[in-house]
GROMACS .gro file of C-alpha atoms in nm:
model
  367
    1MET     CA    1   1.606   6.895  -1.226
    2THR     CA    2   1.682   7.015  -0.896
    3ILE     CA    3   1.640   7.363  -0.749
    4LYS     CA    4   1.896   7.395  -0.463
    5GLN     CA    5   1.781   7.487  -0.125
    6SER     CA    6   1.995   7.783  -0.128
    7ASP     CA    7   1.822   7.947  -0.373
    8HIS     CA    8   1.478   7.876  -0.230
    9VAL     CA    9   1.310   8.219  -0.151
   10GLU     CA   10   0.968   8.267  -0.015
   11LEU     CA   11   0.691   8.311  -0.285
   12TYR     CA   12   0.533   8.620  -0.145
   13GLY     CA   13   0.383   8.693  -0.471
   14ILE     CA   14   0.210   8.365  -0.473
   15GLN     CA   15   0.031   8.417  -0.149
   16MET     CA   16  -0.059   8.773  -0.239
   17LEU     CA   17  -0.183   8.651  -0.564
   18ARG     CA   18  -0.386   8.375  -0.380
   19ALA     CA   19  -0.546   8.667  -0.183
   20ILE     CA   20  -0.632   8.865  -0.505
   21ALA     CA   21  -0.766   8.542  -0.652
   22ALA     CA   22  -0.993   8.418  -0.382
   23LEU     CA   23  -1.140   8.794  -0.343
   24ALA     CA   24  -1.215   8.792  -0.727
   25VAL     CA   25  -1.421   8.488  -0.676
   26VAL     CA   26  -1.603   8.638  -0.341
   27VAL     CA   27  -1.675   8.907  -0.566
   28HIS     CA   28  -1.796   8.721  -0.848
   29HIS     CA   29  -2.055   8.529  -0.634
   30THR     CA   30  -2.158   8.841  -0.414
   31LEU     CA   31  -2.242   9.024  -0.756
   32GLU     CA   32  -2.421   8.736  -0.882
   33GLU     CA   33  -2.638   8.719  -0.584
   34SER     CA   34  -2.719   9.083  -0.622
   35GLY     CA   35  -2.839   9.030  -0.915
   36GLY     CA   36  -3.151   8.884  -0.768
   37ALA     CA   37  -3.241   9.215  -0.588
   38ILE     CA   38  -3.441   9.516  -0.754
   39GLY     CA   39  -3.135   9.744  -0.707
   40LYS     CA   40  -2.917   9.543  -0.893
   41PHE     CA   41  -2.609   9.719  -1.056
   42SER     CA   42  -2.351   9.502  -1.196
   43PRO     CA   43  -2.312   9.463  -1.579
   44ASP     CA   44  -2.305   9.061  -1.722
   45TRP     CA   45  -1.916   9.114  -1.783
   46LEU     CA   46  -1.822   9.249  -1.463
   47THR     CA   47  -1.999   8.971  -1.308
   48THR     CA   48  -1.870   8.719  -1.509
   49SER     CA   49  -1.523   8.829  -1.481
   50GLY     CA   50  -1.450   8.732  -1.122
   51ALA     CA   51  -1.458   8.363  -1.216
   52SER     CA   52  -1.123   8.387  -1.350
   53GLY     CA   53  -1.008   8.327  -0.962
   54VAL     CA   54  -1.055   7.969  -1.034
   55ASP     CA   55  -0.819   7.955  -1.317
   56ILE     CA   56  -0.531   8.190  -1.205
   57PHE     CA   57  -0.562   7.898  -0.879
   58PHE     CA   58  -0.544   7.612  -1.084
   59VAL     CA   59  -0.259   7.759  -1.252
   60ILE     CA   60  -0.100   7.831  -0.919
   61SER     CA   61  -0.167   7.470  -0.824
   62GLY     CA   62   0.020   7.327  -1.097
   63PHE     CA   63   0.357   7.589  -1.036
   64ILE     CA   64   0.352   7.532  -0.699
   65MET     CA   65   0.332   7.122  -0.689
   66PHE     CA   66   0.625   7.143  -0.927
   67HIS     CA   67   0.832   7.412  -0.710
   68VAL     CA   68   0.772   7.216  -0.359
   69THR     CA   69   0.828   6.900  -0.509
   70PHE     CA   70   1.152   6.952  -0.678
   71ARG     CA   71   1.320   7.243  -0.538
   72ASP     CA   72   1.561   6.987  -0.323
   73ARG     CA   73   1.650   6.611  -0.431
   74ARG     CA   74   1.697   6.553  -0.074
   75GLY     CA   75   1.373   6.661   0.035
   76ARG     CA   76   1.174   6.507  -0.241
   77PRO     CA   77   0.850   6.319  -0.142
   78THR     CA   78   0.752   6.015  -0.213
   79PRO     CA   79   0.381   5.955  -0.385
   80GLY     CA   80   0.238   5.851  -0.050
   81THR     CA   81   0.392   6.145   0.147
   82PHE     CA   82   0.277   6.410  -0.135
   83LEU     CA   83  -0.100   6.295  -0.122
   84PHE     CA   84  -0.060   6.288   0.252
   85ARG     CA   85  -0.002   6.630   0.271
   86ARG     CA   86  -0.287   6.711   0.015
   87ALA     CA   87  -0.534   6.490   0.201
   88THR     CA   88  -0.462   6.624   0.544
   89ARG     CA   89  -0.469   7.004   0.389
   90ILE     CA   90  -0.771   6.951   0.195
   91TYR     CA   91  -1.019   6.717   0.384
   92PRO     CA   92  -1.035   6.786   0.749
   93PHE     CA   93  -1.187   7.146   0.678
   94TYR     CA   94  -1.405   7.073   0.406
   95TRP     CA   95  -1.539   6.806   0.575
   96LEU     CA   96  -1.633   7.041   0.831
   97CYS     CA   97  -1.788   7.266   0.568
   98CYS     CA   98  -1.968   6.961   0.436
   99LEU     CA   99  -2.105   6.911   0.782
  100ALA     CA  100  -2.217   7.259   0.835
  101VAL     CA  101  -2.434   7.230   0.501
  102LEU     CA  102  -2.587   6.913   0.637
  103THR     CA  103  -2.688   7.059   0.946
  104ILE     CA  104  -2.811   7.355   0.790
  105SER     CA  105  -3.050   7.101   0.557
  106ALA     CA  106  -3.132   6.927   0.844
  107MET     CA  107  -3.297   7.239   1.058
  108GLY     CA  108  -3.508   7.318   0.709
  109PHE     CA  109  -3.318   7.633   0.562
  110LEU     CA  110  -3.206   7.419   0.240
  111ALA     CA  111  -3.569   7.241   0.175
  112SER     CA  112  -3.516   7.300  -0.222
  113ASN     CA  113  -3.181   7.061  -0.180
  114HIS     CA  114  -3.199   6.680  -0.137
  115TYR     CA  115  -2.879   6.503  -0.020
  116PRO     CA  116  -2.928   6.141  -0.046
  117ALA     CA  117  -2.660   5.900   0.083
  118ARG     CA  118  -2.466   5.817  -0.239
  119THR     CA  119  -2.453   6.211  -0.295
  120ILE     CA  120  -2.305   6.248   0.063
  121ALA     CA  121  -2.055   5.979   0.040
  122GLY     CA  122  -1.918   6.091  -0.334
  123ALA     CA  123  -1.931   6.442  -0.209
  124LEU     CA  124  -1.727   6.381   0.093
  125ILE     CA  125  -1.457   6.198  -0.131
  126LEU     CA  126  -1.453   6.454  -0.413
  127LEU     CA  127  -1.615   6.216  -0.669
  128PRO     CA  128  -1.723   6.426  -0.989
  129GLY     CA  129  -2.085   6.486  -1.036
  130ASN     CA  130  -2.159   6.497  -0.591
  131ALA     CA  131  -2.159   6.847  -0.435
  132LEU     CA  132  -2.263   6.963  -0.100
  133LEU     CA  133  -2.081   7.248  -0.081
  134GLY     CA  134  -2.133   7.444  -0.440
  135THR     CA  135  -1.763   7.579  -0.416
  136ALA     CA  136  -1.604   7.248  -0.368
  137TRP     CA  137  -1.629   7.154  -0.770
  138THR     CA  138  -1.287   7.296  -0.810
  139LEU     CA  139  -1.111   7.103  -0.538
  140VAL     CA  140  -1.240   6.777  -0.752
  141PHE     CA  141  -1.032   6.929  -1.026
  142GLU     CA  142  -0.766   6.974  -0.757
  143MET     CA  143  -0.756   6.606  -0.635
  144TYR     CA  144  -0.737   6.420  -0.965
  145PHE     CA  145  -0.439   6.656  -1.028
  146TYR     CA  146  -0.291   6.555  -0.730
  147LEU     CA  147  -0.340   6.182  -0.810
  148LEU     CA  148  -0.181   6.176  -1.158
  149PHE     CA  149   0.089   6.397  -1.049
  150ALA     CA  150   0.160   6.165  -0.738
  151ALA     CA  151   0.142   5.886  -0.963
  152THR     CA  152   0.493   6.023  -1.156
  153LEU     CA  153   0.677   6.087  -0.849
  154TRP     CA  154   0.802   5.748  -0.883
  155ALA     CA  155   1.032   5.812  -1.154
  156ARG     CA  156   1.194   6.087  -0.897
  157SER     CA  157   1.258   6.297  -1.224
  158ALA     CA  158   1.105   6.640  -1.285
  159THR     CA  159   1.119   6.616  -1.647
  160LEU     CA  160   0.961   6.287  -1.650
  161SER     CA  161   0.679   6.374  -1.397
  162VAL     CA  162   0.582   6.695  -1.627
  163ILE     CA  163   0.534   6.501  -1.938
  164ALA     CA  164   0.376   6.225  -1.771
  165THR     CA  165   0.105   6.435  -1.624
  166ILE     CA  166   0.022   6.636  -1.901
  167ALA     CA  167   0.026   6.287  -2.120
  168ALA     CA  168  -0.219   6.158  -1.843
  169ILE     CA  169  -0.461   6.454  -1.845
  170LEU     CA  170  -0.476   6.447  -2.230
  171CYS     CA  171  -0.521   6.075  -2.267
  172LEU     CA  172  -0.841   6.083  -1.993
  173GLN     CA  173  -0.982   6.393  -2.173
  174VAL     CA  174  -0.983   6.151  -2.508
  175ALA     CA  175  -1.110   5.876  -2.293
  176GLY     CA  176  -1.379   6.084  -2.133
  177SER     CA  177  -1.474   6.263  -2.492
  178LEU     CA  178  -1.548   5.881  -2.593
  179MET     CA  179  -1.737   5.782  -2.328
  180PRO     CA  180  -2.145   5.763  -2.290
  181ALA     CA  181  -2.240   6.130  -2.122
  182THR     CA  182  -2.214   6.081  -1.749
  183ALA     CA  183  -2.111   6.304  -1.487
  184THR     CA  184  -1.737   6.153  -1.485
  185ALA     CA  185  -1.701   6.139  -1.861
  186ARG     CA  186  -1.778   6.524  -1.880
  187PHE     CA  187  -1.482   6.583  -1.607
  188LEU     CA  188  -1.261   6.386  -1.747
  189ALA     CA  189  -1.333   6.547  -2.089
  190SER     CA  190  -1.292   6.900  -1.941
  191PRO     CA  191  -1.059   7.090  -2.089
  192LEU     CA  192  -0.983   7.288  -1.740
  193SER     CA  193  -0.745   7.003  -1.625
  194LEU     CA  194  -0.495   7.167  -1.863
  195GLU     CA  195  -0.455   7.484  -1.663
  196PHE     CA  196  -0.250   7.279  -1.435
  197CYS     CA  197  -0.059   7.151  -1.693
  198PHE     CA  198   0.048   7.520  -1.764
  199GLY     CA  199   0.151   7.569  -1.433
  200LEU     CA  200   0.361   7.281  -1.416
  201VAL     CA  201   0.554   7.419  -1.759
  202LEU     CA  202   0.563   7.746  -1.576
  203GLY     CA  203   0.718   7.571  -1.291
  204TYR     CA  204   0.983   7.387  -1.494
  205GLY     CA  205   1.047   7.680  -1.699
  206TYR     CA  206   1.103   7.900  -1.377
  207ALA     CA  207   1.329   7.619  -1.185
  208ALA     CA  208   1.574   7.603  -1.527
  209TRP     CA  209   1.579   7.974  -1.590
  210MET     CA  210   1.672   8.031  -1.180
  211ARG     CA  211   1.958   7.753  -1.260
  212ARG     CA  212   2.092   7.999  -1.492
  213ASP     CA  213   2.149   8.262  -1.250
  214ARG     CA  214   1.958   8.509  -1.456
  215ALA     CA  215   1.697   8.770  -1.372
  216TRP     CA  216   1.337   8.662  -1.423
  217PRO     CA  217   1.206   8.829  -1.733
  218VAL     CA  218   0.867   8.860  -1.601
  219PRO     CA  219   0.815   9.209  -1.399
  220PRO     CA  220   0.537   9.227  -1.170
  221VAL     CA  221   0.342   9.516  -1.402
  222MET     CA  222   0.272   9.243  -1.640
  223ALA     CA  223   0.024   9.101  -1.377
  224LEU     CA  224  -0.170   9.391  -1.405
  225VAL     CA  225  -0.202   9.398  -1.770
  226ALA     CA  226  -0.306   9.011  -1.779
  227MET     CA  227  -0.533   9.068  -1.518
  228ALA     CA  228  -0.729   9.375  -1.699
  229VAL     CA  229  -0.755   9.139  -2.010
  230MET     CA  230  -0.900   8.887  -1.804
  231ALA     CA  231  -1.143   9.142  -1.673
  232VAL     CA  232  -1.279   9.268  -1.973
  233VAL     CA  233  -1.272   8.938  -2.184
  234PRO     CA  234  -1.636   8.844  -2.128
  235LEU     CA  235  -1.720   9.139  -2.320
  236PHE     CA  236  -1.599   8.952  -2.635
  237VAL     CA  237  -1.644   8.577  -2.561
  238ALA     CA  238  -1.995   8.451  -2.577
  239HIS     CA  239  -2.137   8.294  -2.250
  240ASP     CA  240  -2.493   8.204  -2.135
  241ALA     CA  241  -2.476   8.287  -1.781
  242THR     CA  242  -2.239   8.477  -1.540
  243THR     CA  243  -2.139   8.171  -1.388
  244SER     CA  244  -1.817   8.166  -1.628
  245LEU     CA  245  -1.696   8.127  -1.964
  246PRO     CA  246  -1.725   7.804  -2.197
  247GLU     CA  247  -1.478   7.584  -2.115
  248LEU     CA  248  -1.255   7.560  -2.396
  249PRO     CA  249  -1.272   7.952  -2.481
  250ARG     CA  250  -1.209   7.987  -2.117
  251ILE     CA  251  -0.855   7.825  -2.125
  252ALA     CA  252  -0.766   8.043  -2.413
  253ALA     CA  253  -0.928   8.366  -2.275
  254TRP     CA  254  -0.866   8.328  -1.885
  255GLY     CA  255  -0.600   8.007  -1.851
  256LEU     CA  256  -0.318   8.174  -2.073
  257PRO     CA  257  -0.328   8.510  -1.915
  258ALA     CA  258  -0.313   8.328  -1.573
  259VAL     CA  259   0.009   8.181  -1.667
  260VAL     CA  260   0.135   8.560  -1.722
  261VAL     CA  261  -0.031   8.658  -1.377
  262VAL     CA  262   0.113   8.380  -1.199
  263ALA     CA  263   0.455   8.442  -1.355
  264SER     CA  264   0.474   8.801  -1.340
  265VAL     CA  265   0.457   8.809  -0.938
  266LEU     CA  266   0.733   8.545  -0.902
  267THR     CA  267   1.020   8.778  -0.812
  268ILE     CA  268   0.801   9.007  -0.547
  269GLY     CA  269   0.955   8.997  -0.222
  270ALA     CA  270   0.847   9.058   0.157
  271PRO     CA  271   0.605   9.231   0.231
  272ARG     CA  272   0.707   9.606   0.331
  273THR     CA  273   0.365   9.770   0.336
  274ALA     CA  274   0.036   9.707   0.579
  275VAL     CA  275  -0.143   9.626   0.271
  276ALA     CA  276   0.126   9.355   0.114
  277ARG     CA  277   0.120   9.200   0.509
  278PHE     CA  278  -0.272   9.162   0.484
  279LEU     CA  279  -0.277   9.022   0.141
  280VAL     CA  280  -0.018   8.775   0.250
  281LEU     CA  281  -0.252   8.665   0.561
  282LEU     CA  282  -0.519   8.676   0.349
  283GLY     CA  283  -0.340   8.455   0.105
  284ASP     CA  284  -0.270   8.217   0.396
  285ALA     CA  285  -0.665   8.184   0.438
  286SER     CA  286  -0.759   8.204   0.123
  287TYR     CA  287  -0.901   7.791   0.130
  288ALA     CA  288  -1.075   7.889   0.443
  289LEU     CA  289  -1.216   8.210   0.259
  290TYR     CA  290  -1.304   7.981  -0.038
  291LEU     CA  291  -1.514   7.760   0.109
  292THR     CA  292  -1.701   7.955   0.405
  293HIS     CA  293  -1.779   8.234   0.141
  294ALA     CA  294  -2.044   7.990   0.021
  295PHE     CA  295  -2.214   8.017   0.377
  296VAL     CA  296  -2.192   8.419   0.357
  297MET     CA  297  -2.342   8.379  -0.004
  298MET     CA  298  -2.661   8.147   0.157
  299GLY     CA  299  -2.709   8.448   0.383
  300TYR     CA  300  -2.713   8.731   0.121
  301GLY     CA  301  -2.923   8.547  -0.129
  302TRP     CA  302  -3.186   8.507   0.144
  303LEU     CA  303  -3.160   8.878   0.262
  304VAL     CA  304  -3.233   9.005  -0.125
  305LYS     CA  305  -3.550   8.827  -0.091
  306ILE     CA  306  -3.650   9.053   0.170
  307PRO     CA  307  -3.832   9.361  -0.016
  308ALA     CA  308  -3.694   9.646   0.171
  309VAL     CA  309  -3.361   9.483   0.132
  310SER     CA  310  -3.380   9.414  -0.249
  311ARG     CA  311  -3.509   9.770  -0.320
  312LEU     CA  312  -3.171   9.939  -0.199
  313PRO     CA  313  -2.868  10.022  -0.397
  314GLN     CA  314  -2.651   9.712  -0.358
  315GLN     CA  315  -2.342   9.884  -0.412
  316PRO     CA  316  -2.280   9.947  -0.022
  317VAL     CA  317  -2.430   9.571   0.047
  318VAL     CA  318  -2.226   9.406  -0.203
  319VAL     CA  319  -1.925   9.585   0.020
  320LEU     CA  320  -2.058   9.486   0.329
  321ILE     CA  321  -2.080   9.122   0.235
  322VAL     CA  322  -1.737   9.111   0.051
  323ILE     CA  323  -1.581   9.248   0.411
  324ILE     CA  324  -1.824   9.012   0.616
  325ALA     CA  325  -1.690   8.697   0.421
  326ILE     CA  326  -1.337   8.797   0.453
  327ILE     CA  327  -1.364   8.840   0.811
  328ILE     CA  328  -1.535   8.523   0.872
  329GLY     CA  329  -1.263   8.346   0.622
  330LEU     CA  330  -0.979   8.494   0.811
  331LEU     CA  331  -1.171   8.367   1.158
  332ALA     CA  332  -1.209   8.011   1.006
  333HIS     CA  333  -0.856   8.017   0.927
  334LEU     CA  334  -0.711   8.086   1.244
  335LEU     CA  335  -0.944   7.967   1.474
  336VAL     CA  336  -1.061   7.649   1.293
  337GLU     CA  337  -0.848   7.544   0.979
  338LYS     CA  338  -0.507   7.600   1.144
  339PRO     CA  339  -0.530   7.410   1.467
  340LEU     CA  340  -0.735   7.126   1.304
  341LEU     CA  341  -0.478   7.104   1.068
  342GLY     CA  342  -0.212   7.076   1.338
  343LEU     CA  343  -0.416   6.812   1.533
  344VAL     CA  344  -0.456   6.592   1.243
  345ARG     CA  345  -0.086   6.610   1.133
  346ARG     CA  346  -0.018   6.501   1.526
  347LEU     CA  347  -0.268   6.229   1.549
  348THR     CA  348  -0.166   6.054   1.197
  349PRO     CA  349   0.102   5.807   1.222
  350ALA     CA  350   0.315   5.920   0.964
  351ARG     CA  351   0.383   6.291   0.962
  352PRO     CA  352   0.567   6.434   0.646
  353ALA     CA  353   0.828   6.657   0.675
  354ARG     CA  354   0.755   7.056   0.745
  355ALA     CA  355   0.602   7.178   0.436
  356ALA     CA  356   0.713   7.510   0.287
  357PRO     CA  357   0.432   7.779   0.376
  358VAL     CA  358   0.323   7.805   0.001
  359ASP     CA  359   0.232   7.398   0.039
  360GLN     CA  360  -0.158   7.460   0.059
  361PRO     CA  361  -0.429   7.366  -0.128
  362LEU     CA  362  -0.572   7.617  -0.389
  363PRO     CA  363  -0.942   7.691  -0.335
  364GLU     CA  364  -1.114   7.617  -0.628
  365VAL     CA  365  -1.297   7.921  -0.659
  366ALA     CA  366  -1.541   7.932  -0.952
  367GLY     CA  367  -1.881   8.008  -1.047
   0.00000   0.00000   0.00000
């Protein structure tokens, strides 16, 4: 299956959705931090609901990887080129953030954390069970999916890639459940990787539908309905903490509605309002926002330990913290992430063909 290049349109709705998903994660973590204050206000379900931004990101990732890979037969990447694009997009800025964590730790501000060399090495490679930056756990899932999907590109077939990727994930989940209990086994057995499969299937179905030259049947209004469902689901699904829902119920409660959300925004056209244009910009910066907001959360966590701040009503404080996170994320994207990516691509010997604007990493985002 091939999407003709002439049929390709910018997926502005996806970029806007990236911004919304990233903001959901930022608000989620901000509300979690506000829970440590005397003036806390957010109910459990509201604090928990923002973690669903991760599920939206995972579905987007599966969809986009299919879309940018199979939209044009002539521009179809090899496995090596595909992984080059993914690695150069994810690792350089992520490594800078890891360096920032290690610097902060060396200065004595993270005295409770200990980072042995093995943990640092595993975190830099994005291996399961190793973390320097709390928000990076989703990047481990991203790289896992990229590796499996890349391995299927030798077949040069959209159908075979989708089937083989899903089969590999399912087989590895079974293998992980049978292995001794380790971080790697738990990671492999996690059902969260199925959300990438949801995105792949959506991408395949979208391509097939567009080739029929018929109007896409999922209207944008459905995104509002599906996101409303995702927001209230924590009221009805038992969970031990506000970080997220249990993984298996999460797939049904957040993963499936996320498919509807992503499908609903595919026909949204070029931004015509200032708000829409800002969302597209923030969508471009979503990776930087996702990673850098962790540092803002460190600062907020320190602030709420100050009695004078802790006693304040936290509603305006939360709004201020979210605004600060957005500003830092945008500045990091414009001043660091974009120039760094350009530098890396110029210095590497095998520069791939220019990727589409939506060909970006999807922050994990989560609790």
